Short mmCIF file of C-alpha atoms in Angstrom, two decimals:
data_model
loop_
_atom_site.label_atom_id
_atom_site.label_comp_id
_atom_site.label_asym_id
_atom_site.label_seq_id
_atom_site.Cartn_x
_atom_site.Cartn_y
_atom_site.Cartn_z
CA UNK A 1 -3.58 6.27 -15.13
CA UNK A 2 -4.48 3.32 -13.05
CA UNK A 3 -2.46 2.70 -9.26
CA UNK A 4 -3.17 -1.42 -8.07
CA UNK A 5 -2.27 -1.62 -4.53
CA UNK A 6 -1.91 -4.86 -3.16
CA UNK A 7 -2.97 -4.65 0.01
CA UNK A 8 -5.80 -6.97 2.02
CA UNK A 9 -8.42 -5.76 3.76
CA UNK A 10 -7.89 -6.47 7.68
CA UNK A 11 -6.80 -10.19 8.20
CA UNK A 12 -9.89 -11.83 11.09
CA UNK A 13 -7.87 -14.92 11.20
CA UNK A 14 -6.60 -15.39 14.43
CA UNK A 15 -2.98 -17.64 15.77
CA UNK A 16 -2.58 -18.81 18.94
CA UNK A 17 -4.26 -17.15 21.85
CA UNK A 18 -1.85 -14.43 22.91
CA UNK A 19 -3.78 -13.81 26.57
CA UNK A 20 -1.95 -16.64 28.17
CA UNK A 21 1.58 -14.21 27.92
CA UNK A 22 -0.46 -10.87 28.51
CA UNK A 23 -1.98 -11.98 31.75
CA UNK A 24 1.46 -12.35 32.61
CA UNK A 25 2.94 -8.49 32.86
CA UNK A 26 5.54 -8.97 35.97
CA UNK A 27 7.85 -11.67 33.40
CA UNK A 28 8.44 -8.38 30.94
CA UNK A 29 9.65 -5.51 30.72
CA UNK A 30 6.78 -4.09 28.20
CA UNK A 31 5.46 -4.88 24.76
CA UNK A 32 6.29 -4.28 21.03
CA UNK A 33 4.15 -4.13 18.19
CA UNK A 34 5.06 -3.92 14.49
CA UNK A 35 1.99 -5.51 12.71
CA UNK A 36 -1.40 -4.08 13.46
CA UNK A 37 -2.47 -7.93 12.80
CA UNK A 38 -0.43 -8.73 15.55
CA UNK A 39 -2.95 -6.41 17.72
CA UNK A 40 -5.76 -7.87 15.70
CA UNK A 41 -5.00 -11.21 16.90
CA UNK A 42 -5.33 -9.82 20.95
CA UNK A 43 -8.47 -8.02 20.06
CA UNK A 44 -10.29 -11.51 18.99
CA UNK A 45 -8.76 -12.92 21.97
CA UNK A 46 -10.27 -10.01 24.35
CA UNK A 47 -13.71 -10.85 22.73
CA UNK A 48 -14.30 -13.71 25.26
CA UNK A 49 -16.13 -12.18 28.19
CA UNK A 50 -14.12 -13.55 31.40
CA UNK A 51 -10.70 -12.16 29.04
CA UNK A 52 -12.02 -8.71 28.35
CA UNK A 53 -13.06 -8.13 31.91
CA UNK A 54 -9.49 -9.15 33.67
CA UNK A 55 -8.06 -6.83 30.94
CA UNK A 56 -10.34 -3.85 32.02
CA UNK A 57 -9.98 -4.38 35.90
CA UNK A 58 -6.30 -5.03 36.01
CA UNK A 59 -4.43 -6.29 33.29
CA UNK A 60 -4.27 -3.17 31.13
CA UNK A 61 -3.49 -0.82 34.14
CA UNK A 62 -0.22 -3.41 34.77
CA UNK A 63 0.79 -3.10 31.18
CA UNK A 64 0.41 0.56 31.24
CA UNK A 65 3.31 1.01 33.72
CA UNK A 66 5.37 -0.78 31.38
CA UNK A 67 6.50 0.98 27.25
CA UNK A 68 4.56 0.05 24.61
CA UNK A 69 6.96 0.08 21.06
CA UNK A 70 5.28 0.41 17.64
CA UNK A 71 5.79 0.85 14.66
CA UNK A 72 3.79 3.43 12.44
CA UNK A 73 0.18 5.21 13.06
CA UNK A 74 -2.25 2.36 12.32
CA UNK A 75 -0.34 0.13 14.87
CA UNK A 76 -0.22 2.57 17.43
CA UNK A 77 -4.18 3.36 17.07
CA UNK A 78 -5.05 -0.40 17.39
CA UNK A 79 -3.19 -0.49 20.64
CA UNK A 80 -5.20 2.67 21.90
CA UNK A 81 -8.36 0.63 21.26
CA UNK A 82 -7.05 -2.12 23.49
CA UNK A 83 -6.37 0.64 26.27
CA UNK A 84 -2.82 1.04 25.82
CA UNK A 85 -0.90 3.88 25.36
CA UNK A 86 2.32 3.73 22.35
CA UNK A 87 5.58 4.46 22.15
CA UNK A 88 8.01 5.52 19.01
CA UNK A 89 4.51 4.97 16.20
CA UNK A 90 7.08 7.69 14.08
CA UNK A 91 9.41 4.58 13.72
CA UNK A 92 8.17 3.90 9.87
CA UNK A 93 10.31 0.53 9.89
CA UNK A 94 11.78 -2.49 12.63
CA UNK A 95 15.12 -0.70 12.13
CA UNK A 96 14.27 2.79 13.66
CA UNK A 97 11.82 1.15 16.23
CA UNK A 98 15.20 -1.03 17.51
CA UNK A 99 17.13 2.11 17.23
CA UNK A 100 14.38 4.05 19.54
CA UNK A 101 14.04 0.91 21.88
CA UNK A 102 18.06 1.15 22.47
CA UNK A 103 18.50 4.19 23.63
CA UNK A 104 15.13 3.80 26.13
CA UNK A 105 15.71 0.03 27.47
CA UNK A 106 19.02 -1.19 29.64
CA UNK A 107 21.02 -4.53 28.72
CA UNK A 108 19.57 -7.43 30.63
CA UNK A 109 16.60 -6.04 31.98
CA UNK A 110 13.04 -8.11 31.93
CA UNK A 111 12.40 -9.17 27.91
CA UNK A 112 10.41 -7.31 26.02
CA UNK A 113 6.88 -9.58 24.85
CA UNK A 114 7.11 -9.41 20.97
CA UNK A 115 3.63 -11.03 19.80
CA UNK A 116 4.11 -11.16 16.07
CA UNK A 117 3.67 -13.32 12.49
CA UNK A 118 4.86 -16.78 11.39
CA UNK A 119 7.43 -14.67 8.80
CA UNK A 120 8.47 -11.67 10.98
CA UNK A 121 12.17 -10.67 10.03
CA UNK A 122 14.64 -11.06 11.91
CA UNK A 123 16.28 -7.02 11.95
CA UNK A 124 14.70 -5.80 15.03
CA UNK A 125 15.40 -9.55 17.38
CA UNK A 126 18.82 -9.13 16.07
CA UNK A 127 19.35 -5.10 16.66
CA UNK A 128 18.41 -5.98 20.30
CA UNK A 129 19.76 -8.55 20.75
CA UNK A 130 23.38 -6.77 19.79
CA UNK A 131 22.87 -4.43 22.81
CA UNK A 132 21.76 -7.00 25.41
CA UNK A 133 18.28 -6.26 25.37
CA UNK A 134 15.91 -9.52 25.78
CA UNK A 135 13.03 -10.18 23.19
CA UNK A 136 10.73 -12.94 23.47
CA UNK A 137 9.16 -13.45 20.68
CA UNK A 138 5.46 -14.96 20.34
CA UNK A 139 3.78 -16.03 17.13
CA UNK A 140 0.31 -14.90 17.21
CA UNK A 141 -0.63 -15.22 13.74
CA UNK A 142 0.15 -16.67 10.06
CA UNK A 143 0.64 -15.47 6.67
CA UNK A 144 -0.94 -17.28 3.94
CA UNK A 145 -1.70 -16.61 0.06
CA UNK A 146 -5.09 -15.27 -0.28
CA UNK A 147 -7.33 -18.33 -2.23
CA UNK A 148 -8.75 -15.89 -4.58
CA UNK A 149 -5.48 -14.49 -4.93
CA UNK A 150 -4.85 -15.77 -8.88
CA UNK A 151 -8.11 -15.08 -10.13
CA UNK A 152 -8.38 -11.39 -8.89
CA UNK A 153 -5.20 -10.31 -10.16
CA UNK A 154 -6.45 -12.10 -13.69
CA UNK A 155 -9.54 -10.77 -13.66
CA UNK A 156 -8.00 -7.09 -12.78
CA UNK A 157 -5.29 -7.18 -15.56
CA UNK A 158 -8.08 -8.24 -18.16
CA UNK A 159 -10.49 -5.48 -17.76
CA UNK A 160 -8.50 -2.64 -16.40
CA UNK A 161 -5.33 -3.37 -18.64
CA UNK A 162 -1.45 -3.05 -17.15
CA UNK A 163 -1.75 -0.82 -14.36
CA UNK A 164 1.02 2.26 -14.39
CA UNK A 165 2.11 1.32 -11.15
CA UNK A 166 1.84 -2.02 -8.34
CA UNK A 167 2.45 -0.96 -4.94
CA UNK A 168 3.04 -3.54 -2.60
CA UNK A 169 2.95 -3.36 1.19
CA UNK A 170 4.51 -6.62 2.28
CA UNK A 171 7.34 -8.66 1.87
CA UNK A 172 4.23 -11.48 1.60
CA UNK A 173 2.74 -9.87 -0.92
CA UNK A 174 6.09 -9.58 -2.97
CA UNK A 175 6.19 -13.33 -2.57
CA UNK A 176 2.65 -14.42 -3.10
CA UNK A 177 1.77 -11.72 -6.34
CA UNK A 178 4.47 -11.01 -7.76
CA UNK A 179 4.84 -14.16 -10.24
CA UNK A 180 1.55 -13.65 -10.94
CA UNK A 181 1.74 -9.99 -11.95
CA UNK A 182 4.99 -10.88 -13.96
CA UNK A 183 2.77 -13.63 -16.27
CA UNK A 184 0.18 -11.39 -16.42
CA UNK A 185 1.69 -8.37 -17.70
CA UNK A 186 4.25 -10.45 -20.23
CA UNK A 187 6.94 -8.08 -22.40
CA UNK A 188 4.90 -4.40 -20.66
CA UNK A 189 5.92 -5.76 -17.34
CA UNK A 190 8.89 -3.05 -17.97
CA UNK A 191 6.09 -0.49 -18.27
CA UNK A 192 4.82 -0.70 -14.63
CA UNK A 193 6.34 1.36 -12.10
CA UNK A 194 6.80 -0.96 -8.80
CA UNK A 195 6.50 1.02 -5.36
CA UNK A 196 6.88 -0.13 -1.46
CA UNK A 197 5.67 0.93 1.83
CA UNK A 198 8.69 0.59 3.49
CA UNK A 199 12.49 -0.74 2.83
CA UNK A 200 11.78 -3.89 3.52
CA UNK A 201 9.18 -4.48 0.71
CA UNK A 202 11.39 -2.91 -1.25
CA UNK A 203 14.40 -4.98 -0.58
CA UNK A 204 11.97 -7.69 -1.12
CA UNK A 205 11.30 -6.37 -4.55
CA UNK A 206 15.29 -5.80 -5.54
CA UNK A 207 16.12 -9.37 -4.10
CA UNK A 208 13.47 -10.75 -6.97
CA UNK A 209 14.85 -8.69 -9.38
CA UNK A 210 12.26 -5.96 -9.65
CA UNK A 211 13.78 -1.99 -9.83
CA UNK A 212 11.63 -0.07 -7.56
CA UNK A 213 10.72 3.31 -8.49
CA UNK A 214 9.94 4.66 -5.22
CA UNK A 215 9.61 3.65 -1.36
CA UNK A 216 7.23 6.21 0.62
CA UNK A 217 9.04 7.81 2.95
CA UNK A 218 6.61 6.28 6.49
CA UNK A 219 4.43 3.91 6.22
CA UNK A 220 1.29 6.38 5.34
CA UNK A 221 -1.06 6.92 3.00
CA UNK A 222 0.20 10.06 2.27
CA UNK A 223 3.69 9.73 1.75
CA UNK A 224 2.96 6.94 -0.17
CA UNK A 225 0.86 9.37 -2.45
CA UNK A 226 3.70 11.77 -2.43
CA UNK A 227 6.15 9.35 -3.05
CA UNK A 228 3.86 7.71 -6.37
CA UNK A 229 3.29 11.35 -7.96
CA UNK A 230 6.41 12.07 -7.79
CA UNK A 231 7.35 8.40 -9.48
CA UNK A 232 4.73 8.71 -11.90
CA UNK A 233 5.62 12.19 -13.59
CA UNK A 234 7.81 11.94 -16.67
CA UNK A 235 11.65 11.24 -16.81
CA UNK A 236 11.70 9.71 -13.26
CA UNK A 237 13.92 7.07 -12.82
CA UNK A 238 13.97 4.52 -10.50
CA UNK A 239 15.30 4.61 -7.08
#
């Protein structure tokens, strides 16, 4: 029983140079995180020598005294690398995270520095936004199809056969794969079980007209085992 999981190895492209914000801490009120390519994007930047060394000697200690928001484990342990210490990584989605972030942050205080991607969504700008809490956002990155995107997934489906289940971990990759998967896999595309990392993959799923058989419960590697076993045992149906 074969699992494809379409998920990229760790993105080294790099957006805008987020240090000119960062070296900035008195304009906010702290930071939120809910991509670890977000904090991928400030560890190229801290690379350059005169960067890393403001960081160490002062920077980091003035963001420190300010909350650091996340969302899931593997975001919160990139911003420990960079010296920081996270807040609310047991938020598994932007809609918990906002939730945590209200009842921690007062209406009209400093704005919260929210370096993020070219197609963030809009839930967690908007939940704060509804209490009076300021979010400026900052694109520090962009999502693009992978260029050997088309000729993987072909060359996957024609020597490992239609895979029991596709688990996708991105809206992005909904858009990007999934019209590829559906040619691919033909009249058995009603054989594959389709899974998500979170609920907004899956909503991205039901709004292209794919049933989703499960959603792991957090954004983790195990409850997105727990969530496929259960899936792929007999009789399930979809969620």
């Amino acid at each position: 029983m074969k699992v494809l999981l379409l998920k990229d190895p760790k993105d080294k492209g790099s957006g805008p140079d987020p240090y000119i914000e960062l070296s900035h801490p008195e304009c906010y009120g702290g930071l939120v995180f809910t991509s670890p390519r977000a904090l991928e994007a400030i560890k190229i930047c801290l690379k350059e020598k005169s960067k890393k060394e403001a960081w160490s000697k002062s920077l980091k200690q003035m963001w420190n005294i300010k909350p650091t928001y996340v969302v899931g484990k593997a975001t919160a342990s990139l911003v420990e690398e960079i010296g920081l210490v996270a807040q609310g990584e047991m938020a598994g989605n932007a809609e918990k995270l906002a939730e945590y972030i209200c009842s921690r942050e007062k209406p009209n205080s400093s704005a919260l520095l929210f370096p993020c991607g070219a197609l963030k969504r809009e839930v967690l700008p908007t939940a704060l936004r509804e209490k009076g809490i300021p979010l400026e956002s900052l694109t520090v990155y962009q999502t693009a199809q992978h260029p050997d995107l088309q000729e993987s997934l072909s060359s996957y489906f024609s020597q490992q056969g239609i895979p029991a289940s596709i688990v996708f971990f991105s809206p992005s990759g909904v858009k990007f794969c999934l019209q590829h998967i559906q040619k691919l896999s033909g009249d058995l595309i009603n054989q594959v079980k389709f899974a998500a990392i979170g609920p907004s993959t899956a909503k991205a799923l039901r709004d292209a007209g794919v049933a989703v058989s499960c959603t792991a419960g957090s954004p983790t590697a195990q409850d997105l085992a727990a969530a496929l076993h259960t899936a792929l045992q007999p009789h399930n149906c979809c969620l």
